[in-house]
Short mmCIF file of C-alpha atoms and ligand atoms in Angstrom, two decimals:
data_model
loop_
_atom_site.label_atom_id
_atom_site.label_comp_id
_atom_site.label_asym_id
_atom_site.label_seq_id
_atom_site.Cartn_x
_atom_site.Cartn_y
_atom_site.Cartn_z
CA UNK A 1 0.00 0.00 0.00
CA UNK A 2 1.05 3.34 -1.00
CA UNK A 3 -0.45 6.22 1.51
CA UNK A 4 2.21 8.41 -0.74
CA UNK A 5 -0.12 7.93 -4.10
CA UNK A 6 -2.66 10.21 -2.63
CA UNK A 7 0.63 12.30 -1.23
CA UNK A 8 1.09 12.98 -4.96
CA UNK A 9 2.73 16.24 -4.01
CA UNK A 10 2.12 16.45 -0.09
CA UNK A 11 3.16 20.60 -0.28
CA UNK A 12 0.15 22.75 0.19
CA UNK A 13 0.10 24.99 -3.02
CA UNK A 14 1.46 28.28 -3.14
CA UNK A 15 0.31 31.54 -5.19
CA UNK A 16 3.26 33.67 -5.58
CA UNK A 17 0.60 37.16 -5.27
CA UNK A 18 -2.12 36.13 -2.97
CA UNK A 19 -4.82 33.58 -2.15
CA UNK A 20 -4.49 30.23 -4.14
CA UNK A 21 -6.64 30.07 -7.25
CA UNK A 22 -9.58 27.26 -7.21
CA UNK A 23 -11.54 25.52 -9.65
CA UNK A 24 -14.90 24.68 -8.60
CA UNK A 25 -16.50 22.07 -10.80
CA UNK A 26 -19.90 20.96 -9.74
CA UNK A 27 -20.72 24.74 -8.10
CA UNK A 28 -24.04 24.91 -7.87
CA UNK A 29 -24.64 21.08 -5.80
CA UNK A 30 -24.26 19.92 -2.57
CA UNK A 31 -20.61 19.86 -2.50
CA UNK A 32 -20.10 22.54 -4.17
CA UNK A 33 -22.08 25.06 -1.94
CA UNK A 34 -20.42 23.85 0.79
CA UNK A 35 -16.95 24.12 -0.59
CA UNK A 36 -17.99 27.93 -1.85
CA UNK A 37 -18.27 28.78 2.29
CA UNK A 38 -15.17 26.96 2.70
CA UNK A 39 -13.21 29.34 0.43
CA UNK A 40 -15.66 32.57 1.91
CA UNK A 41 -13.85 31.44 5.54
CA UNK A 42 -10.40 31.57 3.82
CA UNK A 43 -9.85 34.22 1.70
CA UNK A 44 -6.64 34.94 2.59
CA UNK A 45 -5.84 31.29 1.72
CA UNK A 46 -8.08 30.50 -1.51
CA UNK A 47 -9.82 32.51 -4.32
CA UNK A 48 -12.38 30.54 -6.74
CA UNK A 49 -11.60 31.49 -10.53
CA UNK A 50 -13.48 29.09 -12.35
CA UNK A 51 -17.34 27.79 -11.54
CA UNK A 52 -19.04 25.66 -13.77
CA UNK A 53 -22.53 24.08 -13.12
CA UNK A 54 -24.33 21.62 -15.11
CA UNK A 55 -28.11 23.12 -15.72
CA UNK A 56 -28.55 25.51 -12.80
CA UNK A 57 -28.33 29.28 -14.59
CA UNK A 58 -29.76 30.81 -11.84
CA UNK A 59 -27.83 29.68 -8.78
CA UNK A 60 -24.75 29.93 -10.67
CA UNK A 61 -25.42 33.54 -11.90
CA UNK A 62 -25.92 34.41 -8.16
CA UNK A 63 -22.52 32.70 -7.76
CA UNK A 64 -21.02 34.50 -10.11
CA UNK A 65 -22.11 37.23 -9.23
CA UNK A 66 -20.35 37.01 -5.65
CA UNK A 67 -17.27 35.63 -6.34
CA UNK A 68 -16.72 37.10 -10.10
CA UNK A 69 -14.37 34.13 -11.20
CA UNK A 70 -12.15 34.44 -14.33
CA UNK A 71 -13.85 31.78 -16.17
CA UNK A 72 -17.84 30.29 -16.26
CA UNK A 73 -18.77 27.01 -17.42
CA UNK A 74 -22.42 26.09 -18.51
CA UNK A 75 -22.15 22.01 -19.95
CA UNK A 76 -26.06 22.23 -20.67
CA UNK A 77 -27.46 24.69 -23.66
CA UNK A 78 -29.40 27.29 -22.81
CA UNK A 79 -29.95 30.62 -24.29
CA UNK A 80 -30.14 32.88 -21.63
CA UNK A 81 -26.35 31.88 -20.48
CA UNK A 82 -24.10 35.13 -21.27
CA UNK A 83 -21.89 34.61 -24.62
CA UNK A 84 -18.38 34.93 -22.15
CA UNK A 85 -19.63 31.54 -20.67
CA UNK A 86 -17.90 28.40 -21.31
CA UNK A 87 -20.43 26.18 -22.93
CA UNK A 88 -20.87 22.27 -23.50
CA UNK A 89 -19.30 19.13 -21.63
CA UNK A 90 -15.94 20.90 -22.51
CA UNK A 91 -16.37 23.69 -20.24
CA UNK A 92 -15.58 21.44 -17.38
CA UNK A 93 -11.87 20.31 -18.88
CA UNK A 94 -11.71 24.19 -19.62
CA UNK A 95 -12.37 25.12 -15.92
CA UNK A 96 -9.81 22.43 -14.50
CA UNK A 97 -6.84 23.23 -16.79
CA UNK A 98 -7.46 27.24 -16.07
CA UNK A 99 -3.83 28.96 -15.72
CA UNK A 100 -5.49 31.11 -12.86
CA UNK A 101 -6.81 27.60 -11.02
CA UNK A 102 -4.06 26.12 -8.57
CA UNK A 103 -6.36 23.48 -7.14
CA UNK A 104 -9.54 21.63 -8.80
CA UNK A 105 -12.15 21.06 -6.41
CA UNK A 106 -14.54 18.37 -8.69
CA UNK A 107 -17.89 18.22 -7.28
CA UNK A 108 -19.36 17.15 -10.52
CA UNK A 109 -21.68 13.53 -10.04
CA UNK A 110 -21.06 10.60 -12.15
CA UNK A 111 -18.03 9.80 -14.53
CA UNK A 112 -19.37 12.78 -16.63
CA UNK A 113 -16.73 14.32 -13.92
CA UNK A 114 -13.73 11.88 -15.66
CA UNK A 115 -12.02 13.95 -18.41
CA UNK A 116 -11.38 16.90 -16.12
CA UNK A 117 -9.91 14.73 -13.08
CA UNK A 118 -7.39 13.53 -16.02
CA UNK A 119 -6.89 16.95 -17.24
CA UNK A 120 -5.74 18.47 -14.38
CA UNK A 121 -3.27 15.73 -13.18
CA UNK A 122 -2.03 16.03 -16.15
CA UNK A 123 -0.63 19.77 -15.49
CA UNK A 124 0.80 18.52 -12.06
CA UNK A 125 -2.55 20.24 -10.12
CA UNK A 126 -3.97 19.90 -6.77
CA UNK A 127 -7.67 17.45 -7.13
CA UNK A 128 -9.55 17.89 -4.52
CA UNK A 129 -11.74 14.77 -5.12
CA UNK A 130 -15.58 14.28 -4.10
CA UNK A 131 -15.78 12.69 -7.75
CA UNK A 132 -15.34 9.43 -6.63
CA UNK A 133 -16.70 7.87 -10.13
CA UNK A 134 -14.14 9.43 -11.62
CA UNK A 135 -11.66 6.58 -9.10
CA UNK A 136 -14.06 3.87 -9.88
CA UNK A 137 -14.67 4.04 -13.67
CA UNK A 138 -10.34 4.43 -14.28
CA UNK A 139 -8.67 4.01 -10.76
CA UNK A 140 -5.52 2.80 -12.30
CA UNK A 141 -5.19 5.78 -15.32
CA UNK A 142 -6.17 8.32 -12.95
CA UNK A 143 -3.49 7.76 -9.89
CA UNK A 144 -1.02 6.45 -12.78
CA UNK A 145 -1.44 10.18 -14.08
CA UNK A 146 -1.19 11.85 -10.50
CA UNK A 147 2.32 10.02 -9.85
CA UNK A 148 3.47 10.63 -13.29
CA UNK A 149 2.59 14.28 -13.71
CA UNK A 150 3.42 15.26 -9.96
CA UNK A 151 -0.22 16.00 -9.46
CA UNK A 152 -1.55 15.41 -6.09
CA UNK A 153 -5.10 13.61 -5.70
CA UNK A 154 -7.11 14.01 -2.34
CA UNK A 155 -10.22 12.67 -1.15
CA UNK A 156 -12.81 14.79 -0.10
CA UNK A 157 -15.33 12.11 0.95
CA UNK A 158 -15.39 11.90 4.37
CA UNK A 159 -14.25 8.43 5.11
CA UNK A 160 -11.54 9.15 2.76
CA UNK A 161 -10.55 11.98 4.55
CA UNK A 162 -10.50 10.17 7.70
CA UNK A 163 -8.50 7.22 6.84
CA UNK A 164 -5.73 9.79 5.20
CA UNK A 165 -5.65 11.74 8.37
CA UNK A 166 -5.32 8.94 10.17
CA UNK A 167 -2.50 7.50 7.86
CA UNK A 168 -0.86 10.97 8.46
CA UNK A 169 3.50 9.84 8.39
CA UNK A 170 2.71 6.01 8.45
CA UNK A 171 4.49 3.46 5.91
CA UNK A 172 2.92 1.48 4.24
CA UNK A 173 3.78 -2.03 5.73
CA UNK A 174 2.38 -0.14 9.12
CA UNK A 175 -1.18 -0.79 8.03
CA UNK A 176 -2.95 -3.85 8.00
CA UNK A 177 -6.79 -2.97 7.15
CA UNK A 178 -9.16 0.25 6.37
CA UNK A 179 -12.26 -0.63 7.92
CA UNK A 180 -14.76 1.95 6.35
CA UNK A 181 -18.33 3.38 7.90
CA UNK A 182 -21.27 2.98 6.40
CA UNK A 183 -24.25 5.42 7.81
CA UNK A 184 -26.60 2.34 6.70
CA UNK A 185 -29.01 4.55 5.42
CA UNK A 186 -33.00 5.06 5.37
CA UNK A 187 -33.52 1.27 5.16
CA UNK A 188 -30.95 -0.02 7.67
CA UNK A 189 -33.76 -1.05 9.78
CA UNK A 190 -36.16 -1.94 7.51
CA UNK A 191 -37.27 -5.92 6.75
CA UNK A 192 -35.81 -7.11 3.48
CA UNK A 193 -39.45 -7.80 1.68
CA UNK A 194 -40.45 -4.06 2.24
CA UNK A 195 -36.68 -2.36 1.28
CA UNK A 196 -37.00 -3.73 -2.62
CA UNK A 197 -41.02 -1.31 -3.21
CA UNK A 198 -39.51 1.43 -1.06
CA UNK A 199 -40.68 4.47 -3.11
CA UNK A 200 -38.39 7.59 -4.08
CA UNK A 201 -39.41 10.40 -1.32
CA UNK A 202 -38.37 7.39 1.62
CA UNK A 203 -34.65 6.16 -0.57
CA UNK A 204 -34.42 10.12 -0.72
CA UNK A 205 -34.89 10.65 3.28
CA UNK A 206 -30.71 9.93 4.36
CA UNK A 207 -30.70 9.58 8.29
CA UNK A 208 -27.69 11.88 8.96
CA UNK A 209 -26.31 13.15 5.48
CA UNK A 210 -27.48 16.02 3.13
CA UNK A 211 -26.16 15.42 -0.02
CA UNK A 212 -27.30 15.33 -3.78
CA UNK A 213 -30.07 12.59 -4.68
CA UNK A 214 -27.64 10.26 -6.83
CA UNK A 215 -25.67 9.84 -4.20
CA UNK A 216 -28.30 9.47 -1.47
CA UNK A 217 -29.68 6.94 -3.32
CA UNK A 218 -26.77 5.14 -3.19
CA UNK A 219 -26.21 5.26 0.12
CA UNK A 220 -30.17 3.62 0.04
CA UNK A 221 -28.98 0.91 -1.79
CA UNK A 222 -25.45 0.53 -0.15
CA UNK A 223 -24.07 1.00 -3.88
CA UNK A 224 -22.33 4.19 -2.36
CA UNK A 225 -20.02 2.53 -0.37
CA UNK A 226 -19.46 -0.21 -2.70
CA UNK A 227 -17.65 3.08 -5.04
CA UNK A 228 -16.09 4.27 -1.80
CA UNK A 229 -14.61 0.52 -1.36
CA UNK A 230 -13.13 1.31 -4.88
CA UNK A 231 -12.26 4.78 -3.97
CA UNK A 232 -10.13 3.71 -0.96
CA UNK A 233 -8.35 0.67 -2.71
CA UNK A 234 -6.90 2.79 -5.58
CA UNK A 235 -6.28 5.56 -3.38
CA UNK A 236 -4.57 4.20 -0.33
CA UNK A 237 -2.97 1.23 -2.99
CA UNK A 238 -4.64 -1.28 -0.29
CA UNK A 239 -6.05 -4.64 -1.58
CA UNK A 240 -9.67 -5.47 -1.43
CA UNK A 241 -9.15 -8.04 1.51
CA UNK A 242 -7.59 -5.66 3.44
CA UNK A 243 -10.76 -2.96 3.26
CA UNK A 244 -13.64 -3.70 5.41
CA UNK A 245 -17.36 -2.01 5.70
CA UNK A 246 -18.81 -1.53 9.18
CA UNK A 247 -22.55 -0.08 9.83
CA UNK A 248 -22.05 3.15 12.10
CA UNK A 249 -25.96 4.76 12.43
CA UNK A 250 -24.27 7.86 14.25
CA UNK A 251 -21.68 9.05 11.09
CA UNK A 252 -19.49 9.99 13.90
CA UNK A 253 -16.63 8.11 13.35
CA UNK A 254 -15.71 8.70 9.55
CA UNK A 255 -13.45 5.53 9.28
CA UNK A 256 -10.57 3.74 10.58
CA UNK A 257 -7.02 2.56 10.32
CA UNK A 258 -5.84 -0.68 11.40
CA UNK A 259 -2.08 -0.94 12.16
CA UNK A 260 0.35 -4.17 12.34
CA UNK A 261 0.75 -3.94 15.99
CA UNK A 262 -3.23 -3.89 16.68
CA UNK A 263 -3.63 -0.13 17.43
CA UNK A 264 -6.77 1.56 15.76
CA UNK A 265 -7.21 5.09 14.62
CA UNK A 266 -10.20 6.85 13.86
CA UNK A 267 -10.95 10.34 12.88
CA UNK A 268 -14.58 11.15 13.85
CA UNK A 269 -16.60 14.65 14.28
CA UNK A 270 -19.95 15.59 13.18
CA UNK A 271 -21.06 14.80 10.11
CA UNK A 272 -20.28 17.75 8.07
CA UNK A 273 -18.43 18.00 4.64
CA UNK A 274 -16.79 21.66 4.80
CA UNK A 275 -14.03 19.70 7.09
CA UNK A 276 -12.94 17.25 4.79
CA UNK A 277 -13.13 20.00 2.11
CA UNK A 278 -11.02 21.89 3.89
CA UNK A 279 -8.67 19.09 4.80
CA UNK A 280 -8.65 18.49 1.00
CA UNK A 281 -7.34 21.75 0.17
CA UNK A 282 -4.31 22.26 3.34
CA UNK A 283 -3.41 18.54 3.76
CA UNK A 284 -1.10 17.87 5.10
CA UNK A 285 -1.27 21.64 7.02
CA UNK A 286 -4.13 21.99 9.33
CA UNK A 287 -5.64 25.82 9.14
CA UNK A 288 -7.57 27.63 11.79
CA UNK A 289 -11.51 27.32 10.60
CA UNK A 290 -14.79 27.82 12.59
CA UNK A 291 -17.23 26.61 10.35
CA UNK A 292 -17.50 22.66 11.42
CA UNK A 293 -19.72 22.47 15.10
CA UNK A 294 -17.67 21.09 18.02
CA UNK A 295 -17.96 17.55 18.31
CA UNK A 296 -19.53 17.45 22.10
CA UNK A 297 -19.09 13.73 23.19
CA UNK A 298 -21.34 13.36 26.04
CA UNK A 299 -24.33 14.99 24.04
CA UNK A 300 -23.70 12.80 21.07
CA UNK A 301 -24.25 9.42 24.24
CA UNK A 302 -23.68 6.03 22.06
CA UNK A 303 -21.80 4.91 19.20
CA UNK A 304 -23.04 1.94 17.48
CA UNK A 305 -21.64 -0.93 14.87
CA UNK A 306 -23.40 -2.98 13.35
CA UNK A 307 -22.88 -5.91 10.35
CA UNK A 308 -23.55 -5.05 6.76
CA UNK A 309 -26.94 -6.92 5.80
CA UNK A 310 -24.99 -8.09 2.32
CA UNK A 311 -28.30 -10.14 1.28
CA UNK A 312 -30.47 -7.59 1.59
CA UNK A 313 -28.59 -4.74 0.09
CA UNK A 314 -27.14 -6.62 -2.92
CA UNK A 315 -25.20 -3.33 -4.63
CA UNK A 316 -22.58 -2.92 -1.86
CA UNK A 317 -21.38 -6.82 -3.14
CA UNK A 318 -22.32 -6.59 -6.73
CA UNK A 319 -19.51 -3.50 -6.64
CA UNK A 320 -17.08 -5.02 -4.79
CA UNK A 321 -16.70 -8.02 -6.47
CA UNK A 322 -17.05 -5.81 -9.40
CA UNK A 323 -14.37 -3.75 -8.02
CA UNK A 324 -11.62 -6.90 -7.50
CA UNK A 325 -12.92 -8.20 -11.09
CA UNK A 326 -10.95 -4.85 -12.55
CA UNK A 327 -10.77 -3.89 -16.26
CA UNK A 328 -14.08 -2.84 -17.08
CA UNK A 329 -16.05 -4.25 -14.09
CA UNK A 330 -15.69 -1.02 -12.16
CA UNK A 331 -17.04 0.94 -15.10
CA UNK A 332 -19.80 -1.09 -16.06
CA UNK A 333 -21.14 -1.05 -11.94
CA UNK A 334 -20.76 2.41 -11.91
CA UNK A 335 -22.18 3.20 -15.44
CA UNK A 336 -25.51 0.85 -14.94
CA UNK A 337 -25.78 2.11 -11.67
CA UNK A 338 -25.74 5.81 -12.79
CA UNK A 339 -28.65 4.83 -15.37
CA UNK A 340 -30.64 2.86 -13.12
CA UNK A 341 -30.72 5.42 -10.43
CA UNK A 342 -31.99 8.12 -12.71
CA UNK A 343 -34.87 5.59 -13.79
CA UNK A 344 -35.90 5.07 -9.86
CA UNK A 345 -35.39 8.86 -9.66
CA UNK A 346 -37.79 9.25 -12.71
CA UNK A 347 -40.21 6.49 -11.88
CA UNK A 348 -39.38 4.01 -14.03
CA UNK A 349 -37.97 1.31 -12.33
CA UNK A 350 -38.25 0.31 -8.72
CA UNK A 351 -35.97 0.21 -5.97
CA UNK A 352 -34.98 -3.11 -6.03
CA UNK A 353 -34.71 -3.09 -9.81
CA UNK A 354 -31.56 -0.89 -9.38
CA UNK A 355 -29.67 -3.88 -8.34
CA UNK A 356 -31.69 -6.29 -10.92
CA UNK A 357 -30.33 -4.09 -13.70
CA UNK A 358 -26.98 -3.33 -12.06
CA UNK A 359 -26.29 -7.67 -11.94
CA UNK A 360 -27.64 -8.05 -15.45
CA UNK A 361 -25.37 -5.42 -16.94
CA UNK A 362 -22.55 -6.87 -14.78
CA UNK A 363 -22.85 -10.42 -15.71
CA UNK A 364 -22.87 -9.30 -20.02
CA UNK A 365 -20.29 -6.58 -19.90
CA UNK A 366 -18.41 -7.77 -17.22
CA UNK A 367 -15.94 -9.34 -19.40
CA UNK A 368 -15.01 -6.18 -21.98
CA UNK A 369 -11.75 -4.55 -22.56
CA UNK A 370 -10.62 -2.28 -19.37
CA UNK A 371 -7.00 -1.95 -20.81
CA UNK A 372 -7.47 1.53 -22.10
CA UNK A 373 -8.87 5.04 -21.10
CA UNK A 374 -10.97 4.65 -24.62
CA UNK A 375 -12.01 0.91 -23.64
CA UNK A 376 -13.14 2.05 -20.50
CA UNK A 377 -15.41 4.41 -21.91
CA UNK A 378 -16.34 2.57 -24.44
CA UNK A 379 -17.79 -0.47 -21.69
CA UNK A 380 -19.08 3.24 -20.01
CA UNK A 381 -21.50 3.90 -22.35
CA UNK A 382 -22.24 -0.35 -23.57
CA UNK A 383 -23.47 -0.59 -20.04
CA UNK A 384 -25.92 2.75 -20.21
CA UNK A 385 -26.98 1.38 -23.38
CA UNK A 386 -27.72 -1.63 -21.61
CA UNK A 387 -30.02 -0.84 -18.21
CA UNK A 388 -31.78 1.53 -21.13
CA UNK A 389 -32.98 -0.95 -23.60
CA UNK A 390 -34.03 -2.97 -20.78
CA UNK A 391 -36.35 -1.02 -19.18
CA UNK A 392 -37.73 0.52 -22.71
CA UNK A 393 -38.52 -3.25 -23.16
CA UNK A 394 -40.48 -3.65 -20.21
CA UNK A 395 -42.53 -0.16 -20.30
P1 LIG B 1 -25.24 17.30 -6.51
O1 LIG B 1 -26.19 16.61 -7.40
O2 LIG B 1 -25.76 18.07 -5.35
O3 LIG B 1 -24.35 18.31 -7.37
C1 LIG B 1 -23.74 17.91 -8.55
C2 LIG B 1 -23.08 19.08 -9.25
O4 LIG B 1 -22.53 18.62 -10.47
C3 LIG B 1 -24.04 20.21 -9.62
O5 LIG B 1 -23.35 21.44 -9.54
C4 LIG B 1 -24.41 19.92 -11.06
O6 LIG B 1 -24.71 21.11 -11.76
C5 LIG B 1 -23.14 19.29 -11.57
N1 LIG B 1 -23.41 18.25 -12.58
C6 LIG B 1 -24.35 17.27 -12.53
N2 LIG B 1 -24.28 16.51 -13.64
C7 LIG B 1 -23.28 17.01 -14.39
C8 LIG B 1 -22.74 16.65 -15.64
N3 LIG B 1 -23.21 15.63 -16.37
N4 LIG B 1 -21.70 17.38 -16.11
C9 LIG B 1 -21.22 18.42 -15.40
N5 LIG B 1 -21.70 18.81 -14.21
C10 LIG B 1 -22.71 18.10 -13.71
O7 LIG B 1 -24.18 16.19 -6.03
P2 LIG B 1 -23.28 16.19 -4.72
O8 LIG B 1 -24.02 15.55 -3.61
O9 LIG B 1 -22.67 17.53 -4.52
O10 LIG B 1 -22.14 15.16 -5.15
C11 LIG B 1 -21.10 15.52 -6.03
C12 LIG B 1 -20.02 14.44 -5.99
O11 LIG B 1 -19.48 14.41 -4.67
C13 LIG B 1 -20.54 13.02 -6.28
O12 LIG B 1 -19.56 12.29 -6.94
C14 LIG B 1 -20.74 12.45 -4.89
O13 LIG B 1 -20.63 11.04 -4.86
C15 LIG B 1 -19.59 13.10 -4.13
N6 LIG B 1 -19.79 13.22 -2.69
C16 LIG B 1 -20.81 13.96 -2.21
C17 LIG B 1 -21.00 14.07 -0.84
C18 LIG B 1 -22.09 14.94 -0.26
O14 LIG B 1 -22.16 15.08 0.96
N7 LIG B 1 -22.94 15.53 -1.06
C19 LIG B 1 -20.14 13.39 0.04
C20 LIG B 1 -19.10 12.65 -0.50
C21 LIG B 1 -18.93 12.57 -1.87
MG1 LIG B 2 -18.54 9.07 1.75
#
């Protein structure tokens, strides 16, 4: 295990004139709002200079309008967006490779947010990474290109986040298992003939998290930590046996480390995203910041673990055994997944027909080329194709 392939470059980056420039892709979501107050707390720190949003013109107008970045990007048309704009998918490869932009926070959901990870390894820059699809779909290309570029690639997600600060100086033959948390989500408790009609407004009700509805639905249907599984493994360069999932109601504890003489770290606070942002932006430097609530241990009482349920929340499996498959296994869970969970967003399929589709597509594309950036695209968009035609047949 490498903890040094996140450490890509473990210097926090320096502006020569000022605050260090930020690119913000994903603005207007849940991350990205969140890591907008971040940077309004630091200003002496960070500036952002590029935004880009996918569909939301009016929430990123507002932004725009506060933080007047050097560049826009709008990847949906829409005529009211002002001609200086970037415009298109592009916009978001634009944003990240930005002279002005130091660090690139991507915030953008699904492997739509791929191409810009890339491009801004590629020019030896900061990623702050809440992305995680972008890990899942290419893990290998995309820490291949941090080490080879000198680009650095940190986790925002929050378990992430814990298990590299509690890595913080360790070798890698000090560690001998990540043992992730999993909140459980709205269904934890639920029996396992009701959790397969559960309808969208319950998937979208998340016990402790507030987050965008892709991923809230996967953290309904466990698939979410099945990519975080993923996410850690290419990450930390630790193998699949060595990762573990525990069920943690409380989100307290964000994760922990195992060592080789049985000690256990964990890095735990309340559930809150601006602190790993933050931590994603400094690391391995620790800043003053107010904006995360004290973590009050006596008010918070109990912290609970429980098992994983693995037969009644098939996705967190389906990935990981998609995710110790390799080549284009990782791409094809993630891609069906991504399809699927717009359909139960939209309606059209039911919650436990996210995992019906997920398996099928799994068990026909499974087995396509993953050798290639171009492959794993290609087995990208053969697995949207698939969950589509499936459910066009059925409605
Ligand atoms: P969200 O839906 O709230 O926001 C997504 C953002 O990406 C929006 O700004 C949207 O305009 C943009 N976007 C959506 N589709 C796009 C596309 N095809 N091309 C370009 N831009 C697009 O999502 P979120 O909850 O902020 O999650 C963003 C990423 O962070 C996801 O990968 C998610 O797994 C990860 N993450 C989120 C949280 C959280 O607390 N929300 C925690 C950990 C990791
Ligand atoms: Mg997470």
């Amino acid at each position: 295990m490498t903890s040094t392939r996140t450490a890509g470059q473990p210097s926090v980056p320096t502006a020569p004139n000022g605050p260090v420039g930020v690119a913000l892709l994903g603005a207007t979501g849940s991350i990205g709002t969140s890591a907008l107050r971040v940077l309004e707390r630091q200003p002496e720190r960070f500036v952002p200079v590029a935004l880009t949003a996918n569909g939301n013109i009016a929430a990123l107008t507002e932004q725009v309008a506060r933080f007047a970045p050097a560049y826009v990007g709008l990847v949906q048309e829409c005529a009211d967006a002002p001609d200086a704009w970037g415009r298109g998918p592009g916009c978001l490869v634009e944003a990240a490779t930005h002279p002005d932009a130091q660090v690139v926070i991507n915030a953008v959901v699904g492997a739509a947010g791929l191409p810009a990870t890339l491009a801004a390894l590629r020019l030896g820059k900061r990623v702050a990474l809440a992305n995680k699809e972008s890990l899942v779909v290419a893990g290998e290309i995309v820490t291949r290109t941090a080490r080879e570029h000198g680009g650095a690639l940190v986790p925002v997600d929050s378990e992430h986040s814990a298990i590299l600060q509690c890595l913080a100086g360790r070798q890698p033959h000090e560690v001998k298992r990540l043992i992730l948390t999993a909140s459980g989500g709205p269904f934890r408790t639920w029996p396992a003939d009701k959790i397969g009609h559960a309808t969208r407004a319950d998937a979208l009700k998340h016990p402790t998290w507030q987050m965008g509805s892709k991923i809230t639905i996967d953290s309904a249907t466990l698939a979410n930590k099945a990519l975080e599984v993923i996410e850690a493994h290419h990450l930390f360069g630790v193998a699949y046996d060595r990762i573990e999932v525990v069920v943690h109601p409380q989100s307290i504890i964000h994760s922990f480390v195992e060592f080789v003489d049985g000690s256990v770290l964990a890095q735990m606070g309340v559930p809150s995203m601006e602190l790993p942002i933050l931590y994603a932006l400094t690391w391995p430097e620790r800043v003053p910041d107010n904006g995360v609530p004290s973590f009050e241990p006596v008010a918070h009482g109990a912290l609970t673990f429980e098992p994983v349920r693995h037969d009644d929340f098939p996705m967190l499996g389906l990935g990981i055994s998609a995710g110790r498959a390799g080549g284009a296994a990782p791409a094809v869970f993630n891609a069906a997944n991504e399809v699927a969970v717009a359909q139960f967003l939209d309606g059209r399929l039911s919650f436990g027909g996210i995992a019906e589709r997920v398996s099928a597509a799994l068990c026909d594309l499974s087995a396509l080329p993953g050798d290639s950036l171009d492959a794993l695209l290609a087995a990208d968009a053969a697995a949207r194709a698939h969950v589509l035609s499936r459910t066009a047949t059925e409605s």
